[in-house]
PDB file of C-alpha atoms and ligand atoms in Angstrom:
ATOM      1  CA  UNK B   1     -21.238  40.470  -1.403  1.00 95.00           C
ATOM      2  CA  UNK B   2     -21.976  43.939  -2.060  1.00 97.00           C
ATOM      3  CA  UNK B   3     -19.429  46.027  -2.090  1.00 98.00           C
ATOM      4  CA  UNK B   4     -18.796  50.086  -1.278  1.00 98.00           C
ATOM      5  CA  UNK B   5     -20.635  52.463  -2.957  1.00 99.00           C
ATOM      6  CA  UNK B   6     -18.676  55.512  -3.297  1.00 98.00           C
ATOM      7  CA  UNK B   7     -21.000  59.030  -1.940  1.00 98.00           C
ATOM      8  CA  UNK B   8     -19.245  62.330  -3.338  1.00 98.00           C
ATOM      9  CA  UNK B   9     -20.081  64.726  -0.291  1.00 98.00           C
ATOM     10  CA  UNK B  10     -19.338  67.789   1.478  1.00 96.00           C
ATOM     11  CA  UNK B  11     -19.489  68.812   5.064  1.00 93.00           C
ATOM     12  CA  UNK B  12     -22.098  70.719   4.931  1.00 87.00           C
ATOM     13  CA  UNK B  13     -25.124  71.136   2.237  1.00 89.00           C
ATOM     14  CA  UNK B  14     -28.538  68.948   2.702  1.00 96.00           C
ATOM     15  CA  UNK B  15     -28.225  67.032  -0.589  1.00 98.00           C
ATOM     16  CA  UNK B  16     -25.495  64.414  -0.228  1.00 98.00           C
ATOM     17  CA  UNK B  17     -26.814  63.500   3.198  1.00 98.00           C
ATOM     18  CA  UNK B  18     -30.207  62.735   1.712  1.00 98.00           C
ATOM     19  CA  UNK B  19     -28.598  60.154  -0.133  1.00 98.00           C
ATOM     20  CA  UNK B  20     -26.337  58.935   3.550  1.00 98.00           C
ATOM     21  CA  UNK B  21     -29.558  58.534   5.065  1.00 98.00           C
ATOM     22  CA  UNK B  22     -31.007  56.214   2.273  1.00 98.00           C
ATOM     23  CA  UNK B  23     -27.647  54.185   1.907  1.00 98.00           C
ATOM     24  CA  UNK B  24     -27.848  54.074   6.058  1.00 98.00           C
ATOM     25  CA  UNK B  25     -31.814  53.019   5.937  1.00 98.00           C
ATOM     26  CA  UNK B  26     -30.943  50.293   3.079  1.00 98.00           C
ATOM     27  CA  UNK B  27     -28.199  49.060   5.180  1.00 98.00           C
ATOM     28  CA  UNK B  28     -25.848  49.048   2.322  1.00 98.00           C
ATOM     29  CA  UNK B  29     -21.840  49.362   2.490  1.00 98.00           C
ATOM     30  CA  UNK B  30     -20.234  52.855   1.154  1.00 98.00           C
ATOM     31  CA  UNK B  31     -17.553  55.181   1.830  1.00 98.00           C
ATOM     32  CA  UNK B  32     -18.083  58.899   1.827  1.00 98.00           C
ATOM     33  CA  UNK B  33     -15.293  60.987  -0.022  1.00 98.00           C
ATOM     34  CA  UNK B  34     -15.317  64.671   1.056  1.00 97.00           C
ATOM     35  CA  UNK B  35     -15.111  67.094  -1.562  1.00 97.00           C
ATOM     36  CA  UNK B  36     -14.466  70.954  -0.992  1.00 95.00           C
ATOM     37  CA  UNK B  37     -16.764  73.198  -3.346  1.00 94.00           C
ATOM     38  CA  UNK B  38     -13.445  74.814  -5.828  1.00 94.00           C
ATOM     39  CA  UNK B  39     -12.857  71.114  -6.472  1.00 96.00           C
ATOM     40  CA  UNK B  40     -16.130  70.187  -7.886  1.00 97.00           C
ATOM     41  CA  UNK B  41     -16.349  72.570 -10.995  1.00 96.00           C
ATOM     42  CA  UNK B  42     -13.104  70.692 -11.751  1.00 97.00           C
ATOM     43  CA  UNK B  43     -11.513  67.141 -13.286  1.00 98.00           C
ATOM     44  CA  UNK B  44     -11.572  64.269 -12.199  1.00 97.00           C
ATOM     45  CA  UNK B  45     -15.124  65.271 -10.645  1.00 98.00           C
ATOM     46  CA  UNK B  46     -16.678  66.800 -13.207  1.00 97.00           C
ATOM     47  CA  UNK B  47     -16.348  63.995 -15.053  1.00 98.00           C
ATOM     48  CA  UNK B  48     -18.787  62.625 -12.555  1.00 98.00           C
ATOM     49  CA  UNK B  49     -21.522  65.264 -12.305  1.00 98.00           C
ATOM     50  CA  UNK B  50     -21.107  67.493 -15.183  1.00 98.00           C
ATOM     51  CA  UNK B  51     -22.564  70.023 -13.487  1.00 98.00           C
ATOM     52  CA  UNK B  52     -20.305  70.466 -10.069  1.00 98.00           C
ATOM     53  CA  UNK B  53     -22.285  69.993  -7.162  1.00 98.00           C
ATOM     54  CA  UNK B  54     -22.514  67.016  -4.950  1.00 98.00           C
ATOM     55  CA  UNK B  55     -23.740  64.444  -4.217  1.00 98.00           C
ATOM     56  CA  UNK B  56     -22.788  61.861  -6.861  1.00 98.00           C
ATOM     57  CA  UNK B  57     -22.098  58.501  -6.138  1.00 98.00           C
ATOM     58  CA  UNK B  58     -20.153  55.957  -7.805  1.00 98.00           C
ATOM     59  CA  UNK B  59     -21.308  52.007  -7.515  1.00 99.00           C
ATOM     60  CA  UNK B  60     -18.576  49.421  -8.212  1.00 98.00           C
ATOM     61  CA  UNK B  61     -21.351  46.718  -8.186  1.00 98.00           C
ATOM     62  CA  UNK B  62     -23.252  47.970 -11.030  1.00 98.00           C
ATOM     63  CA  UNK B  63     -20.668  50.405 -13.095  1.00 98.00           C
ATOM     64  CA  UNK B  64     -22.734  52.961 -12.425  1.00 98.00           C
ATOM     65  CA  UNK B  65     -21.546  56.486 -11.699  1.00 98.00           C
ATOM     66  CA  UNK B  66     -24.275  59.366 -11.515  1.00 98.00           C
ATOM     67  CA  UNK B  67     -25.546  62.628 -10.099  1.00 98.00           C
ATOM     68  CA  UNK B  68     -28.703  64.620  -8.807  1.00 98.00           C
ATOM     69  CA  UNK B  69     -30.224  63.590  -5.107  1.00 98.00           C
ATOM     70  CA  UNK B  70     -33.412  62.224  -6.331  1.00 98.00           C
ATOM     71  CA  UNK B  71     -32.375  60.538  -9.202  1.00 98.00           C
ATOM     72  CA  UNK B  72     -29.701  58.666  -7.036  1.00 99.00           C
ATOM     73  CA  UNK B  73     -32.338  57.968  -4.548  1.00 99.00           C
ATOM     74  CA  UNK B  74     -34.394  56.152  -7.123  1.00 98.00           C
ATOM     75  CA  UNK B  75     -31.463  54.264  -8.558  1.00 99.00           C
ATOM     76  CA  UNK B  76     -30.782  53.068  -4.882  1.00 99.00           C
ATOM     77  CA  UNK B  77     -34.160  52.381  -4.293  1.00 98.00           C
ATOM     78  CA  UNK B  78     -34.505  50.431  -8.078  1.00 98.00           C
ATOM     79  CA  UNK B  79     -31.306  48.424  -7.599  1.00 98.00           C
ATOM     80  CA  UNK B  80     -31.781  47.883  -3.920  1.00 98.00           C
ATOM     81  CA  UNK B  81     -34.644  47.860  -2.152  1.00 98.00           C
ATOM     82  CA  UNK B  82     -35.638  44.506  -2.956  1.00 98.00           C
ATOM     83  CA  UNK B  83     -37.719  44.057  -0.535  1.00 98.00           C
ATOM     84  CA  UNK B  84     -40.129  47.138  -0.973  1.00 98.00           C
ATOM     85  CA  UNK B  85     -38.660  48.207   2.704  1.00 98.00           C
ATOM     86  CA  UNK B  86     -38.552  51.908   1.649  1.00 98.00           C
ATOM     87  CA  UNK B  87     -41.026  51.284  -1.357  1.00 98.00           C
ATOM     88  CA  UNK B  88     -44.124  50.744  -3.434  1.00 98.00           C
ATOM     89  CA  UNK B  89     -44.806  48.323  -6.525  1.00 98.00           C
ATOM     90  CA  UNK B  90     -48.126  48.911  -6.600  1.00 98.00           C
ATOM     91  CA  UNK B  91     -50.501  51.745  -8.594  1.00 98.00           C
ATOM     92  CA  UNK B  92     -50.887  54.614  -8.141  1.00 98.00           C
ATOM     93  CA  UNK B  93     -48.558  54.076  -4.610  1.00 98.00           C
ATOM     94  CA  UNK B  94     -45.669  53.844  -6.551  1.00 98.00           C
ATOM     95  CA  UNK B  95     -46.066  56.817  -8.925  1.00 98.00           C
ATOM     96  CA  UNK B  96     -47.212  59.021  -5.900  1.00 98.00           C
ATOM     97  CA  UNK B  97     -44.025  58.524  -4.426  1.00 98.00           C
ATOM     98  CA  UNK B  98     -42.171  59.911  -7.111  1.00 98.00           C
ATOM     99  CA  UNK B  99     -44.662  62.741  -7.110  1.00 98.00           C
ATOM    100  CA  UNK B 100     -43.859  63.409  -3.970  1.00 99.00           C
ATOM    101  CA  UNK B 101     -39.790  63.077  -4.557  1.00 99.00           C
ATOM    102  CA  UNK B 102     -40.206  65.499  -7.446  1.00 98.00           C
ATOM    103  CA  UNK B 103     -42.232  68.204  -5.679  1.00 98.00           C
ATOM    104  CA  UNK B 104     -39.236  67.914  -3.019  1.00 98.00           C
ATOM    105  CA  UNK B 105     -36.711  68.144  -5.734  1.00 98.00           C
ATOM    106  CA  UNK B 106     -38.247  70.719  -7.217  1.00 98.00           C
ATOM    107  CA  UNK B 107     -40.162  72.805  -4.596  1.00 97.00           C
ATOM    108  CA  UNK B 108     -38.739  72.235  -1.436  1.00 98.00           C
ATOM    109  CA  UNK B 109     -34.606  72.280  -2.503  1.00 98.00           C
ATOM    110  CA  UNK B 110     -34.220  75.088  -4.579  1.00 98.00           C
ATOM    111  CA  UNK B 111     -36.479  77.171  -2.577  1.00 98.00           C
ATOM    112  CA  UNK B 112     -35.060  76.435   0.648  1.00 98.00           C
ATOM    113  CA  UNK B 113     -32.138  76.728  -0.816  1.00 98.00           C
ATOM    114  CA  UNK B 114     -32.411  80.429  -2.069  1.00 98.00           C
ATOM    115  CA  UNK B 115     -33.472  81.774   1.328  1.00 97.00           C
ATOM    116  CA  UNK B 116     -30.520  80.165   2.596  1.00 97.00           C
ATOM    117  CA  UNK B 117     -28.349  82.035   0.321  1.00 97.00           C
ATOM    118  CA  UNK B 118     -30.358  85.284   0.522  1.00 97.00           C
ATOM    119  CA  UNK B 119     -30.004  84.903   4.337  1.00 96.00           C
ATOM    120  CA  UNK B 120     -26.631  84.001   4.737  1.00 95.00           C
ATOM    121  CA  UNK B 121     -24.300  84.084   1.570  1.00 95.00           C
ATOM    122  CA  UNK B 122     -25.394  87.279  -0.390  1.00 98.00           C
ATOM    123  CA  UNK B 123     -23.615  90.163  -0.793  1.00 97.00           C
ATOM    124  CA  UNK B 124     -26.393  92.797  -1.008  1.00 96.00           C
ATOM    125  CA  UNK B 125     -28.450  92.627   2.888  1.00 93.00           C
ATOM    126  CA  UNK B 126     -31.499  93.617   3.430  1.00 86.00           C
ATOM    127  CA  UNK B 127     -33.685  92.282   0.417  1.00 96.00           C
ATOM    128  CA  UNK B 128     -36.801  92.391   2.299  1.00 96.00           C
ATOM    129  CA  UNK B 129     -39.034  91.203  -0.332  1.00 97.00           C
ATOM    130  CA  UNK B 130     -35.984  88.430  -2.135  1.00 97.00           C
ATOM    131  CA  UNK B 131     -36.345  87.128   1.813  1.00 97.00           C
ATOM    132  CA  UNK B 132     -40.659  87.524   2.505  1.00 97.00           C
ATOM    133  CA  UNK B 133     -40.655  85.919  -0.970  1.00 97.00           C
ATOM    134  CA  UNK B 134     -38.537  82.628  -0.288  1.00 97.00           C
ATOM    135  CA  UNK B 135     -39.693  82.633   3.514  1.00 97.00           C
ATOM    136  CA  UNK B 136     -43.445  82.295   2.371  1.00 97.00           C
ATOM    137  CA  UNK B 137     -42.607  79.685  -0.225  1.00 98.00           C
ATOM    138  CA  UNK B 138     -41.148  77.470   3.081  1.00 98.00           C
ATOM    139  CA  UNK B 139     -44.476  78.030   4.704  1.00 98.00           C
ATOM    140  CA  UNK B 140     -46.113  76.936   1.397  1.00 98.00           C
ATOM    141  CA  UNK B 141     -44.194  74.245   1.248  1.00 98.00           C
ATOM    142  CA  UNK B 142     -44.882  72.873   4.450  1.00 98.00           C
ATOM    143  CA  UNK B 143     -48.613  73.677   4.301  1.00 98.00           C
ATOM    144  CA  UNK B 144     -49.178  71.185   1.861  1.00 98.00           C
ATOM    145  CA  UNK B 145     -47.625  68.528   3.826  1.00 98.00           C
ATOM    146  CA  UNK B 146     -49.781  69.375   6.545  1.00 98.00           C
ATOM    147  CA  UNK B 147     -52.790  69.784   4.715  1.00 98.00           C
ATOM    148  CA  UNK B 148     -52.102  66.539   2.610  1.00 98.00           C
ATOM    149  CA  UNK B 149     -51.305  64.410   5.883  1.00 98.00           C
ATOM    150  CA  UNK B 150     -54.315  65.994   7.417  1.00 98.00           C
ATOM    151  CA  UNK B 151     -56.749  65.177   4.779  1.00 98.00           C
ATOM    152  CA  UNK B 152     -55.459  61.743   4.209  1.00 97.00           C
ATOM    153  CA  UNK B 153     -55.360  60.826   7.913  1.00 97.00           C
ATOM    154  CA  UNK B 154     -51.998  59.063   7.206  1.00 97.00           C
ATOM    155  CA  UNK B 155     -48.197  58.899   8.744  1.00 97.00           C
ATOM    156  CA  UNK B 156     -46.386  59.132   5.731  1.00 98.00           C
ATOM    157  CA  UNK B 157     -47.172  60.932   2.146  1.00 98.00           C
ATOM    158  CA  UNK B 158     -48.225  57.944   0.685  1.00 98.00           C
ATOM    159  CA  UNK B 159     -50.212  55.502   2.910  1.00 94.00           C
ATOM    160  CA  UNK B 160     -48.812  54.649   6.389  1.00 92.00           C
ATOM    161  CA  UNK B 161     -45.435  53.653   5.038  1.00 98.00           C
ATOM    162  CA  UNK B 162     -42.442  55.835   5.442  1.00 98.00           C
ATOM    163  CA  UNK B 163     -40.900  55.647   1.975  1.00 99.00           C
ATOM    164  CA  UNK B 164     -38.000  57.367   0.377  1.00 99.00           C
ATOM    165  CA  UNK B 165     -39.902  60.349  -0.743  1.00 99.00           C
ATOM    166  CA  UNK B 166     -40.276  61.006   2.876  1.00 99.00           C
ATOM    167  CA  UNK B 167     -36.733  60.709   4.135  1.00 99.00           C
ATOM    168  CA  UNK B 168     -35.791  63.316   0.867  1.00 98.00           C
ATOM    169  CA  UNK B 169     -37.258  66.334   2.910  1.00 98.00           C
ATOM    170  CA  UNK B 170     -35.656  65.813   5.989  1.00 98.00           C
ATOM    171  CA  UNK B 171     -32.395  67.567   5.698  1.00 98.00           C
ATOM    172  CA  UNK B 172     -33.794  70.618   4.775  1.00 98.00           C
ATOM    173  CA  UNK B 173     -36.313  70.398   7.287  1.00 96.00           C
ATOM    174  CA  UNK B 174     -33.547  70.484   9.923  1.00 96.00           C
ATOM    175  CA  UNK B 175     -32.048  73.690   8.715  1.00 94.00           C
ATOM    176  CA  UNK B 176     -35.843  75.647   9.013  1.00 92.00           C
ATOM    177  CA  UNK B 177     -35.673  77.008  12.013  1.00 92.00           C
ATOM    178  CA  UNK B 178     -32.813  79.178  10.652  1.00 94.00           C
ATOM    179  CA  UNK B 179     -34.371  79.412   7.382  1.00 96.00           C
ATOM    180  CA  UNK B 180     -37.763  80.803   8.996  1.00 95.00           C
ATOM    181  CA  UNK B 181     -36.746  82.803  11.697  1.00 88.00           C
ATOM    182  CA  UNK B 182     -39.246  82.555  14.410  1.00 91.00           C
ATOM    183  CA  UNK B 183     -42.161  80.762  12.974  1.00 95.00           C
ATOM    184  CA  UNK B 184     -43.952  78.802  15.340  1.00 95.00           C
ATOM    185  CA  UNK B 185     -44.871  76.082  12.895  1.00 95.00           C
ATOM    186  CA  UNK B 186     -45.236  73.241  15.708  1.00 95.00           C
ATOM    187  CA  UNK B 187     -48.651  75.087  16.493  1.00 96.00           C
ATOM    188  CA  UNK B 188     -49.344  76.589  12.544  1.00 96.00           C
ATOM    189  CA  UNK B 189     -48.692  72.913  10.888  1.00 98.00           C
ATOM    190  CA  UNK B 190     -48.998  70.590  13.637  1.00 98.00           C
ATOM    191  CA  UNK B 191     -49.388  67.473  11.313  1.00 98.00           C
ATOM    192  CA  UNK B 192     -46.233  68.582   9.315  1.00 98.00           C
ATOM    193  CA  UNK B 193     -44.474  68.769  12.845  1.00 98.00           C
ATOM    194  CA  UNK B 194     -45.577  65.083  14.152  1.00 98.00           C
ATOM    195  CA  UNK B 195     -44.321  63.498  10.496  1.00 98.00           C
ATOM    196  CA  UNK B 196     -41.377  65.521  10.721  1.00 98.00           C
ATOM    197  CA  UNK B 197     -40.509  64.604  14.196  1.00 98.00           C
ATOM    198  CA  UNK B 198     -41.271  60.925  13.054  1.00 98.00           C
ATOM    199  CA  UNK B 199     -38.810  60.937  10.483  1.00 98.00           C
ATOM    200  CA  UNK B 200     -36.553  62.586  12.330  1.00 98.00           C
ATOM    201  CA  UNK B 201     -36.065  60.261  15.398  1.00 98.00           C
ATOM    202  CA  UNK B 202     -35.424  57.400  12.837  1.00 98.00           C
ATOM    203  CA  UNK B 203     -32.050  55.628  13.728  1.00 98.00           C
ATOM    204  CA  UNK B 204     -30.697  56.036   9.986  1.00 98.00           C
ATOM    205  CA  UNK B 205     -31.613  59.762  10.331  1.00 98.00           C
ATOM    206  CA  UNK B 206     -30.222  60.339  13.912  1.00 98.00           C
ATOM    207  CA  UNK B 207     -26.942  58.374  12.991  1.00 98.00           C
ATOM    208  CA  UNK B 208     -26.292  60.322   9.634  1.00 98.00           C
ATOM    209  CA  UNK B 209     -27.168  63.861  11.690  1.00 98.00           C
ATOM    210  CA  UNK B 210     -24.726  63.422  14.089  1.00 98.00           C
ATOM    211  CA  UNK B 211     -21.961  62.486  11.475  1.00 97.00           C
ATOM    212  CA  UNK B 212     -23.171  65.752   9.818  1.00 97.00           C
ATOM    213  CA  UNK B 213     -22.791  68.018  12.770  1.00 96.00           C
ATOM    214  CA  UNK B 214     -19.446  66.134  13.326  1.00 96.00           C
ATOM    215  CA  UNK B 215     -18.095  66.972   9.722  1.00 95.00           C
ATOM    216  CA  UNK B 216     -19.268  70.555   9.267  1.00 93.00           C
ATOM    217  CA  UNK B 217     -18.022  71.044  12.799  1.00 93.00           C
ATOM    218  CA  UNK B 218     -14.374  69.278  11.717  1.00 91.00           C
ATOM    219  CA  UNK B 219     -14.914  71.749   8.537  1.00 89.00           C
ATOM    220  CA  UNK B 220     -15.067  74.714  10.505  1.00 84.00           C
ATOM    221  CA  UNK B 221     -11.690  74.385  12.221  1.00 77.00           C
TER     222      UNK B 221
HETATM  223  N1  LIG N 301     -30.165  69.452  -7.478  1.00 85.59           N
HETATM  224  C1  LIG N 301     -28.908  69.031  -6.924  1.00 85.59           C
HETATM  225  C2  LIG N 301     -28.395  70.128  -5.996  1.00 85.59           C
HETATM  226  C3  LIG N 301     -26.993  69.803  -5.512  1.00 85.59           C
HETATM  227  C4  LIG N 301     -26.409  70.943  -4.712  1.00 85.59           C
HETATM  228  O1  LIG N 301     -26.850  72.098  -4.793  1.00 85.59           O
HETATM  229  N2  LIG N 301     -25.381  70.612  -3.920  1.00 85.59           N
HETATM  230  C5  LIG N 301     -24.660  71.602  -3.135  1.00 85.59           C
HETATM  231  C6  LIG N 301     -24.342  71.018  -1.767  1.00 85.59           C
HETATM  232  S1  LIG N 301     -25.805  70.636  -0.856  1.00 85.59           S
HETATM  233  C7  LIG N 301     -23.358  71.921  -3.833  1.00 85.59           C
HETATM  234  O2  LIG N 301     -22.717  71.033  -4.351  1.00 85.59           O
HETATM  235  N3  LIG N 301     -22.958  73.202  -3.817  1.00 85.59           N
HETATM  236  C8  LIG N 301     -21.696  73.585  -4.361  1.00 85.59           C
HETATM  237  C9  LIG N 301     -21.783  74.663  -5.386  1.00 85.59           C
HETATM  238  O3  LIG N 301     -22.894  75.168  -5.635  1.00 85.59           O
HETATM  239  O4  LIG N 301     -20.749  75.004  -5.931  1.00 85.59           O
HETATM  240  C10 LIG N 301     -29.098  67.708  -6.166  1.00 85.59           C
HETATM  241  O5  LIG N 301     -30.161  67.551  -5.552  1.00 85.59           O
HETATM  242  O6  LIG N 301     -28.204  66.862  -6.195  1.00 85.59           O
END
């Protein structure tokens, strides 16, 4: 039987809930240990993610403990998904996928992430271009989802599968309408809207957003 994998979180954040929702979609046991953020540039968790941010998860059935979103999400998905529920094996399906989990990785976080903290966390306001600059790298972002999804005529990224690549950018894609103030991108990327609406009415995702609004709001008080 398998047992708990431990998840390394904190209440609030997209990345250690991109890994919830996988663990939730897989249907596999874990606990969720909640972290505050002075705590992670510190032993004993350092030890687990050298570089102090969560997630990080610790498996008991493998020995394995480890850090980074995406490369988590392709250990669960290696040691896991058996079945190919979440999944490719074949070519080029299988490499496109991790295409697409790199280009959210690598475009969608950090960028996302730096208008968040331009917007809400830095000291210095009004940094009109810091803000246009991140803001139009969002758009970006999600115009080539909805040009990709246009042009292949598909659901998902890759084919008409919903993989794991696809559940990694739906976090952040909660948090836009804060991010991008105003931007009617229902009507502007309408295919980016139906695939994000489709992920985001997926039980796993539902379940693992309302425990998220639950724990930031449990944070907060
Ligand atoms: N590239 C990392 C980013 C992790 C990350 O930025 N985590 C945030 C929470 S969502 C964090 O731990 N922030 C705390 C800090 O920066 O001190 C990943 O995807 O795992």
């Amino acid at each position: 039987m398998t047992k708990p994998i431990t998840l390394y979180s904190h209440a609030s954040g997209p990345n250690p809930w991109k890994v919830a929702i996988l663990l939730e979609e897989l249907g596999l046991p874990y606990e969720t240990v909640y972290l505050q953020f002075p705590d992670l540039k510190k032993e004993p968790f350092e030890s687990k993610n050298p570089n102090g941010r969560v997630p990080a998860i610790k498996d008991p059935n493998t020995g394995v403990t480890m850090f980074e979103s995406g490369a988590i999400l392709e250990y669960l998905i290696d040691t896991y998904d058996k079945e190919h529920k979440l999944s490719y094996t074949t070519s080029p399906e299988k490499w496109l996928t991790l295409s697409w989990l790199h280009f959210q990785m690598s475009g969608q976080g950090p960028y996302y992430g730096q208008k968040a903290w331009f917007s809400f966390y830095h000291p210095e306001k009004n940094l009109t271009s810091v803000l246009e600059r991140y803001s139009n790298e969002i758009k970006r972002v999600v115009g080539v989802i909805d040009r990709h999804l246009k042009k292949q005529g598909t659901e998902y990224l890759v084919g008409d599968k919903c993989t794991f690549a696809d559940l990694a950018f739906v976090m952040w894609h909660q948090a836009m309408p804060r991010l991008v103030d105003g931007w009617d991108y229902q009507t502007e990327a309408p295919t980016f809207h139906a695939w994000n609406e489709r992920l985001q009415s997926r039980p796993a995702v539902k379940k693992i957003s309302e425990e998220k609004a639950k724990a930031t709001a449990a944070a907060q008080h």
